[in-house]
mmCIF file of C-alpha atoms and ligand atoms in Angstrom:
data_model
loop_
_atom_site.group_PDB
_atom_site.id
_atom_site.type_symbol
_atom_site.label_atom_id
_atom_site.label_comp_id
_atom_site.label_asym_id
_atom_site.label_seq_id
_atom_site.Cartn_x
_atom_site.Cartn_y
_atom_site.Cartn_z
ATOM 1 C CA MET A 1 82.826 -42.539 31.261
ATOM 2 C CA LEU A 2 80.196 -44.729 33.486
ATOM 3 C CA ILE A 3 81.825 -48.178 33.479
ATOM 4 C CA LYS A 4 79.907 -50.575 30.271
ATOM 5 C CA VAL A 5 78.959 -54.036 31.604
ATOM 6 C CA ASP A 6 75.988 -56.141 31.642
ATOM 7 C CA ASN A 7 73.321 -57.829 33.443
ATOM 8 C CA MET A 8 74.879 -60.621 34.346
ATOM 9 C CA ASN A 9 77.941 -58.352 35.931
ATOM 10 C CA LEU A 10 74.901 -57.838 38.470
ATOM 11 C CA GLU A 11 75.787 -61.128 41.077
ATOM 12 C CA ASP A 12 79.716 -60.095 40.945
ATOM 13 C CA THR A 13 78.422 -56.779 41.394
ATOM 14 C CA ILE A 14 77.429 -58.399 45.299
ATOM 15 C CA TYR A 15 81.177 -59.253 46.653
ATOM 16 C CA LYS A 16 82.419 -55.859 45.726
ATOM 17 C CA ARG A 17 79.563 -52.801 46.459
ATOM 18 C CA GLN A 18 78.982 -50.750 49.115
ATOM 19 C CA SER A 19 76.880 -47.588 49.627
ATOM 20 C CA ILE A 20 78.764 -44.307 47.842
ATOM 21 C CA ARG A 21 77.968 -40.347 49.593
ATOM 22 C CA ASN A 22 80.637 -39.283 47.517
ATOM 23 C CA TYR A 23 79.622 -38.187 44.130
ATOM 24 C CA ASP A 24 79.794 -36.055 40.808
ATOM 25 C CA LYS A 25 77.342 -33.146 41.272
ATOM 26 C CA ASN A 26 76.156 -33.270 37.467
ATOM 27 C CA PRO A 27 73.203 -35.359 36.506
ATOM 28 C CA LEU A 28 73.873 -38.643 34.013
ATOM 29 C CA SER A 29 72.955 -38.624 30.658
ATOM 30 C CA ALA A 30 69.694 -38.908 29.706
ATOM 31 C CA GLU A 31 69.814 -42.225 27.751
ATOM 32 C CA THR A 32 71.203 -43.193 31.388
ATOM 33 C CA LEU A 33 68.212 -42.696 33.706
ATOM 34 C CA ASN A 34 66.273 -44.800 30.425
ATOM 35 C CA GLU A 35 68.092 -47.486 30.680
ATOM 36 C CA LEU A 36 67.334 -47.347 34.411
ATOM 37 C CA ARG A 37 64.020 -46.955 33.729
ATOM 38 C CA ASP A 38 64.302 -50.421 31.760
ATOM 39 C CA PHE A 39 65.575 -51.874 34.000
ATOM 40 C CA ILE A 40 62.965 -51.385 36.937
ATOM 41 C CA ASP A 41 59.768 -52.059 34.337
ATOM 42 C CA ASN A 42 61.909 -55.600 33.941
ATOM 43 C CA ALA A 43 62.805 -56.434 37.479
ATOM 44 C CA LYS A 44 61.350 -59.171 38.925
ATOM 45 C CA VAL A 45 59.494 -58.243 42.232
ATOM 46 C CA LEU A 46 58.548 -60.564 45.315
ATOM 47 C CA ASN A 47 54.823 -59.465 44.863
ATOM 48 C CA GLN A 48 52.178 -59.327 42.029
ATOM 49 C CA ASP A 49 49.350 -58.327 43.990
ATOM 50 C CA ILE A 50 50.731 -54.661 45.451
ATOM 51 C CA ASP A 51 50.927 -51.326 43.682
ATOM 52 C CA TRP A 52 54.150 -49.471 43.350
ATOM 53 C CA SER A 53 56.302 -45.918 41.581
ATOM 54 C CA TYR A 54 58.860 -44.503 41.713
ATOM 55 C CA ASP A 55 60.070 -41.361 40.527
ATOM 56 C CA ILE A 56 63.878 -39.652 39.049
ATOM 57 C CA VAL A 57 64.074 -36.515 40.552
ATOM 58 C CA GLY A 58 67.191 -34.303 40.934
ATOM 59 C CA PRO A 59 67.899 -32.403 43.584
ATOM 60 C CA ASP A 60 65.617 -29.540 44.391
ATOM 61 C CA ASN A 61 62.667 -32.507 44.792
ATOM 62 C CA PHE A 62 64.614 -34.435 47.494
ATOM 63 C CA ARG A 63 65.838 -33.540 51.476
ATOM 64 C CA MET A 64 67.750 -36.172 53.128
ATOM 65 C CA LEU A 65 69.668 -35.568 56.471
ATOM 66 C CA GLN A 66 72.842 -36.074 55.384
ATOM 67 C CA ARG A 67 75.360 -33.529 52.953
ATOM 68 C CA PHE A 68 75.793 -35.414 50.893
ATOM 69 C CA LYS A 69 75.016 -33.937 47.668
ATOM 70 C CA PRO A 70 74.356 -36.683 44.336
ATOM 71 C CA PRO A 71 72.523 -35.053 41.718
ATOM 72 C CA HIS A 72 69.454 -37.731 41.456
ATOM 73 C CA ALA A 73 67.480 -39.920 43.996
ATOM 74 C CA LEU A 74 64.656 -41.777 42.911
ATOM 75 C CA LEU A 75 61.966 -41.580 45.244
ATOM 76 C CA LEU A 76 59.742 -45.563 45.503
ATOM 77 C CA PHE A 77 56.249 -45.568 46.587
ATOM 78 C CA SER A 78 53.594 -48.841 47.250
ATOM 79 C CA GLN A 79 50.180 -49.586 48.415
ATOM 80 C CA GLU A 80 50.107 -50.072 51.699
ATOM 81 C CA LYS A 81 49.841 -54.110 51.730
ATOM 82 C CA GLN A 82 51.078 -58.293 53.267
ATOM 83 C CA ASN A 83 54.474 -57.884 52.892
ATOM 84 C CA TYR A 84 54.633 -54.265 50.886
ATOM 85 C CA LEU A 85 58.415 -52.980 52.355
ATOM 86 C CA GLN A 86 60.136 -56.425 51.398
ATOM 87 C CA ASN A 87 58.890 -55.819 48.219
ATOM 88 C CA ILE A 88 60.102 -52.849 48.000
ATOM 89 C CA GLY A 89 63.642 -53.810 48.977
ATOM 90 C CA PHE A 90 63.626 -56.731 46.623
ATOM 91 C CA ILE A 91 62.772 -55.328 43.688
ATOM 92 C CA PHE A 92 65.198 -51.706 44.629
ATOM 93 C CA GLN A 93 68.014 -53.785 45.729
ATOM 94 C CA GLN A 94 67.853 -55.605 41.938
ATOM 95 C CA VAL A 95 68.108 -51.734 41.091
ATOM 96 C CA ASP A 96 71.126 -50.569 43.934
ATOM 97 C CA LEU A 97 73.027 -53.331 41.617
ATOM 98 C CA TYR A 98 72.106 -52.494 38.028
ATOM 99 C CA LEU A 99 73.042 -49.333 39.382
ATOM 100 C CA GLN A 100 76.465 -49.980 40.220
ATOM 101 C CA SER A 101 77.376 -52.758 38.469
ATOM 102 C CA ARG A 102 77.383 -50.240 35.384
ATOM 103 C CA GLY A 103 80.187 -48.276 37.055
ATOM 104 C CA ILE A 104 77.147 -45.372 39.782
ATOM 105 C CA GLY A 105 77.547 -44.804 42.967
ATOM 106 C CA SER A 106 74.069 -45.369 44.723
ATOM 107 C CA CYS A 107 73.565 -45.753 48.495
ATOM 108 C CA TRP A 108 69.603 -46.230 50.251
ATOM 109 C CA ILE A 109 68.942 -43.063 52.152
ATOM 110 C CA GLY A 110 66.015 -43.574 55.231
ATOM 111 C CA ALA A 111 67.128 -40.427 56.131
ATOM 112 C CA GLY A 112 64.897 -38.058 54.399
ATOM 113 C CA GLY A 113 62.491 -38.215 51.383
ATOM 114 C CA PRO A 114 60.641 -35.541 48.928
ATOM 115 C CA LYS A 115 60.705 -32.017 48.958
ATOM 116 C CA ASN A 116 58.590 -29.525 47.002
ATOM 117 C CA TYR A 117 56.983 -32.674 45.380
ATOM 118 C CA GLU A 118 53.790 -34.144 45.248
ATOM 119 C CA ASN A 119 52.750 -37.554 45.162
ATOM 120 C CA PRO A 120 51.292 -38.093 41.773
ATOM 121 C CA ASN A 121 49.394 -41.223 43.337
ATOM 122 C CA PRO A 122 47.522 -40.715 46.626
ATOM 123 C CA ASP A 123 47.021 -44.692 47.228
ATOM 124 C CA GLN A 124 50.383 -45.304 47.399
ATOM 125 C CA LYS A 125 52.668 -43.382 50.252
ATOM 126 C CA PHE A 126 56.306 -42.802 49.870
ATOM 127 C CA ILE A 127 58.770 -45.727 51.363
ATOM 128 C CA ILE A 128 62.275 -44.972 51.042
ATOM 129 C CA MET A 129 64.426 -43.226 48.250
ATOM 130 C CA ILE A 130 67.721 -44.374 46.649
ATOM 131 C CA VAL A 131 70.223 -41.392 45.985
ATOM 132 C CA PHE A 132 73.189 -41.744 42.610
ATOM 133 C CA GLY A 133 75.327 -40.509 40.042
ATOM 134 C CA LYS A 134 78.575 -41.155 39.377
ATOM 135 C CA PRO A 135 80.906 -41.101 42.824
ATOM 136 C CA GLN A 136 83.367 -39.581 43.347
ATOM 137 C CA GLY A 137 86.356 -41.873 44.289
ATOM 138 C CA GLU A 138 86.679 -45.527 44.038
ATOM 139 C CA ILE A 139 82.985 -48.181 43.551
ATOM 140 C CA TYR A 140 83.817 -50.936 44.632
ATOM 141 C CA ARG A 141 85.748 -52.593 47.851
ATOM 142 C CA GLU A 142 87.299 -55.775 48.212
ATOM 143 C CA ARG A 143 85.627 -58.347 49.830
ATOM 144 C CA THR A 144 87.581 -58.067 53.581
ATOM 145 C CA GLN A 145 86.970 -54.923 53.193
ATOM 146 C CA PHE A 146 82.008 -56.139 53.850
ATOM 147 C CA GLU A 147 82.006 -55.150 57.961
ATOM 148 C CA ARG A 148 79.673 -58.266 58.252
ATOM 149 C CA LYS A 149 78.089 -60.530 61.016
ATOM 150 C CA ILE A 150 79.855 -64.148 60.092
ATOM 151 C CA ILE A 151 77.701 -67.085 59.035
ATOM 152 C CA CYS A 152 76.929 -68.491 62.363
ATOM 153 C CA GLU A 153 75.385 -65.315 63.292
ATOM 154 C CA ILE A 154 72.802 -65.433 61.024
ATOM 155 C CA SER A 155 71.882 -69.191 60.544
ATOM 156 C CA ASP A 156 71.441 -72.164 62.100
ATOM 157 C CA GLU A 157 73.382 -73.533 59.814
ATOM 158 C CA ARG A 158 77.320 -72.952 58.194
ATOM 159 C CA ASP A 159 75.827 -72.234 54.651
ATOM 160 C CA SER A 160 77.888 -71.086 51.839
ATOM 161 C CA LYS A 161 75.366 -70.217 49.882
ATOM 162 C CA LEU A 162 73.736 -67.862 52.328
ATOM 163 C CA ILE A 163 76.960 -65.469 51.391
ATOM 164 C CA PRO A 164 75.601 -63.511 49.073
ATOM 165 C CA ALA A 165 72.539 -62.874 51.394
ATOM 166 C CA GLN A 166 75.092 -61.782 54.314
ATOM 167 C CA LEU A 167 77.286 -59.534 52.229
ATOM 168 C CA ALA A 168 74.007 -57.512 52.179
ATOM 169 C CA PRO A 169 72.886 -53.830 52.666
ATOM 170 C CA SER A 170 71.160 -52.811 55.304
ATOM 171 C CA ALA A 171 69.475 -49.841 57.922
ATOM 172 C CA ALA A 172 72.928 -49.375 59.976
ATOM 173 C CA ASN A 173 74.558 -52.509 59.153
ATOM 174 C CA SER A 174 71.996 -53.847 61.096
ATOM 175 C CA GLN A 175 71.087 -57.074 59.412
ATOM 176 C CA ALA A 176 68.684 -57.991 61.204
ATOM 177 C CA TRP A 177 67.891 -61.453 58.821
ATOM 178 C CA TYR A 178 67.642 -64.880 60.285
ATOM 179 C CA PHE A 179 67.622 -67.589 58.576
ATOM 180 C CA THR A 180 67.326 -71.745 59.213
ATOM 181 C CA HIS A 181 66.921 -74.719 56.907
ATOM 182 C CA ASN A 182 63.854 -76.893 56.102
ATOM 183 C CA ASP A 183 63.808 -80.632 55.530
ATOM 184 C CA ASP A 184 62.616 -80.186 52.512
ATOM 185 C CA GLY A 185 66.545 -77.833 51.101
ATOM 186 C CA SER A 186 64.259 -74.615 51.776
ATOM 187 C CA TYR A 187 64.841 -72.031 53.774
ATOM 188 C CA ASN A 188 62.630 -69.516 56.518
ATOM 189 C CA LEU A 189 63.771 -66.132 56.796
ATOM 190 C CA TYR A 190 63.240 -64.665 60.411
ATOM 191 C CA ARG A 191 64.113 -61.016 60.953
ATOM 192 C CA ASN A 192 64.831 -59.500 64.832
ATOM 193 C CA ARG A 193 62.850 -58.238 67.034
ATOM 194 C CA ARG A 194 64.476 -54.431 68.294
ATOM 195 C CA LYS A 195 65.020 -55.154 71.862
ATOM 196 C CA VAL A 196 64.834 -51.101 71.861
ATOM 197 C CA ARG A 197 62.771 -49.366 69.786
ATOM 198 C CA LEU A 198 65.376 -46.525 69.199
ATOM 199 C CA ASN A 199 63.434 -45.387 66.602
ATOM 200 C CA LYS A 200 60.188 -46.749 64.801
ATOM 201 C CA LYS A 201 61.217 -46.055 61.763
ATOM 202 C CA MET A 202 63.411 -49.022 62.044
ATOM 203 C CA ASP A 203 60.824 -51.687 62.319
ATOM 204 C CA ALA A 204 60.297 -50.146 58.550
ATOM 205 C CA TRP A 205 63.570 -50.249 57.465
ATOM 206 C CA ASN A 206 64.385 -53.485 59.400
ATOM 207 C CA GLN A 207 61.375 -54.906 57.004
ATOM 208 C CA VAL A 208 63.311 -53.509 52.836
ATOM 209 C CA ASP A 209 65.950 -55.437 54.182
ATOM 210 C CA MET A 210 64.860 -58.348 54.544
ATOM 211 C CA GLY A 211 63.387 -58.028 50.734
ATOM 212 C CA ILE A 212 66.935 -56.894 50.248
ATOM 213 C CA ALA A 213 68.557 -59.874 51.303
ATOM 214 C CA LEU A 214 66.826 -62.125 49.866
ATOM 215 C CA ALA A 215 67.000 -60.069 46.944
ATOM 216 C CA HIS A 216 70.720 -60.452 46.967
ATOM 217 C CA MET A 217 70.342 -64.602 47.637
ATOM 218 C CA TYR A 218 67.664 -64.143 44.184
ATOM 219 C CA VAL A 219 70.513 -62.271 42.103
ATOM 220 C CA ALA A 220 72.727 -64.839 43.332
ATOM 221 C CA ASN A 221 69.899 -68.115 42.542
ATOM 222 C CA MET A 222 68.426 -66.457 39.308
ATOM 223 C CA GLU A 223 66.850 -69.724 37.658
ATOM 224 C CA SER A 224 65.644 -71.528 40.795
ATOM 225 C CA PHE A 225 64.906 -68.623 43.476
ATOM 226 C CA LYS A 226 61.100 -69.163 44.568
ATOM 227 C CA PHE A 227 59.991 -66.876 47.551
ATOM 228 C CA ILE A 228 56.729 -68.383 49.358
ATOM 229 C CA LEU A 229 55.216 -65.441 51.783
ATOM 230 C CA ASP A 230 52.995 -67.893 54.328
ATOM 231 C CA GLY A 231 54.720 -71.769 54.406
ATOM 232 C CA PRO A 232 55.063 -73.526 57.535
ATOM 233 C CA HIS A 233 57.677 -72.735 60.120
ATOM 234 C CA GLU A 234 57.784 -72.848 63.760
ATOM 235 C CA GLU A 235 57.948 -69.544 65.587
ATOM 236 C CA LEU A 236 60.611 -68.442 66.988
ATOM 237 C CA LYS A 237 61.607 -66.332 70.092
ATOM 238 C CA ASP A 238 62.077 -62.657 69.743
ATOM 239 C CA LYS A 239 61.876 -63.419 65.618
ATOM 240 C CA VAL A 240 59.244 -62.333 63.407
ATOM 241 C CA PHE A 241 58.693 -65.057 59.930
ATOM 242 C CA GLU A 242 59.355 -63.000 57.015
ATOM 243 C CA GLY A 243 58.762 -66.017 54.701
ATOM 244 C CA SER A 244 60.474 -68.742 53.126
ATOM 245 C CA PHE A 245 62.429 -69.323 49.757
ATOM 246 C CA THR A 246 64.517 -72.201 47.383
ATOM 247 C CA ILE A 247 67.281 -71.533 45.722
HETATM 248 C C1 FMN B 301 66.997 -49.892 54.589
HETATM 249 C C2 FMN B 301 68.084 -48.722 54.049
HETATM 250 C C3 FMN B 301 68.212 -47.181 54.791
HETATM 251 C C4 FMN B 301 69.076 -46.369 54.870
HETATM 252 N N1 FMN B 301 69.706 -45.179 55.639
HETATM 253 C C5 FMN B 301 70.600 -44.327 54.994
HETATM 254 C C6 FMN B 301 70.474 -42.843 55.558
HETATM 255 O O1 FMN B 301 69.692 -42.862 55.913
HETATM 256 N N2 FMN B 301 71.954 -43.235 55.471
HETATM 257 C C7 FMN B 301 73.550 -43.233 54.813
HETATM 258 O O2 FMN B 301 74.022 -42.908 54.943
HETATM 259 N N3 FMN B 301 72.829 -45.268 54.313
HETATM 260 C C8 FMN B 301 71.607 -44.981 54.785
HETATM 261 N N4 FMN B 301 72.191 -46.638 55.092
HETATM 262 C C9 FMN B 301 72.831 -47.599 53.385
HETATM 263 C C10 FMN B 301 73.507 -48.195 55.295
HETATM 264 O O3 FMN B 301 73.685 -47.919 55.972
HETATM 265 C C11 FMN B 301 74.557 -49.116 54.783
HETATM 266 O O4 FMN B 301 73.648 -50.017 53.845
HETATM 267 C C12 FMN B 301 75.287 -50.445 55.788
HETATM 268 O O5 FMN B 301 75.753 -49.080 56.703
HETATM 269 C C13 FMN B 301 75.937 -51.367 54.524
HETATM 270 O O6 FMN B 301 77.476 -50.954 53.945
HETATM 271 P P1 FMN B 301 77.306 -50.641 52.793
HETATM 272 O O7 FMN B 301 76.626 -50.501 52.128
HETATM 273 O O8 FMN B 301 78.812 -50.059 52.004
HETATM 274 O O9 FMN B 301 77.667 -52.307 52.425
HETATM 275 C C14 FMN B 301 70.404 -47.258 54.096
HETATM 276 C C15 FMN B 301 70.319 -48.911 53.855
HETATM 277 C C16 FMN B 301 69.180 -49.053 54.138
HETATM 278 C C17 FMN B 301 68.926 -51.217 53.380
#
């Protein structure tokens, strides 16, 4: 039995979610998948000007480097314009929280992609996927079990309002985000430039990560959150400006 909870629990889920890598191989019900589709259709987007789409597929239509075997994957596609990687991270981190709030395990998977699958929309490129299904074992973790940088490492000021972003998942737990405070109470978000480009895909995944952190700030401040892509900002050494927001 999956735990049924309402969407108000998305915020609570920030403080207990974890990537799930051990799955029951049985698929979820058609009803559960339809409810997921409904949620995705109503998720908030960061940039209205970008077309994106998704598909829910079974194990015959996705491949991944790792050996664990989830029953489902969300394949995510987008037009390549403006902040499209951020936008996908933002939309689908809401979905990650939704799944986990319902007792369904999930994990972003950069090292994988579609298999025997024809992309229905040539204008949109495959970006990344999220695997999901009923977890085997405990779905949640304790707050003390998060392995994350301390706030002072990710911000110019110690500010507990940034805890939702601090706890966000990121590719290889890289946590490449950095927040600064503006005099008007707004925040700037920067992405740490990688010193060694071990994996050129990591640059793209880190941009998805920026959207993921913004999604946590949105979910924790749903009524007030506003994002501006091109606001005035200072250039910081070894960092890329990723936009401003108010909460
Ligand atoms: C963009 C992105 C790509 C990821 N790719 C993978 C992956 O290929 N394989 C994997 O096992 N986990 C992957 N993860 C999950 C991260 O390793 C995980 O979120 C991070 O270590 C923090 O752990 P937590 O999600 O349990 O809090 C990815 C996460 C993100 C955000």
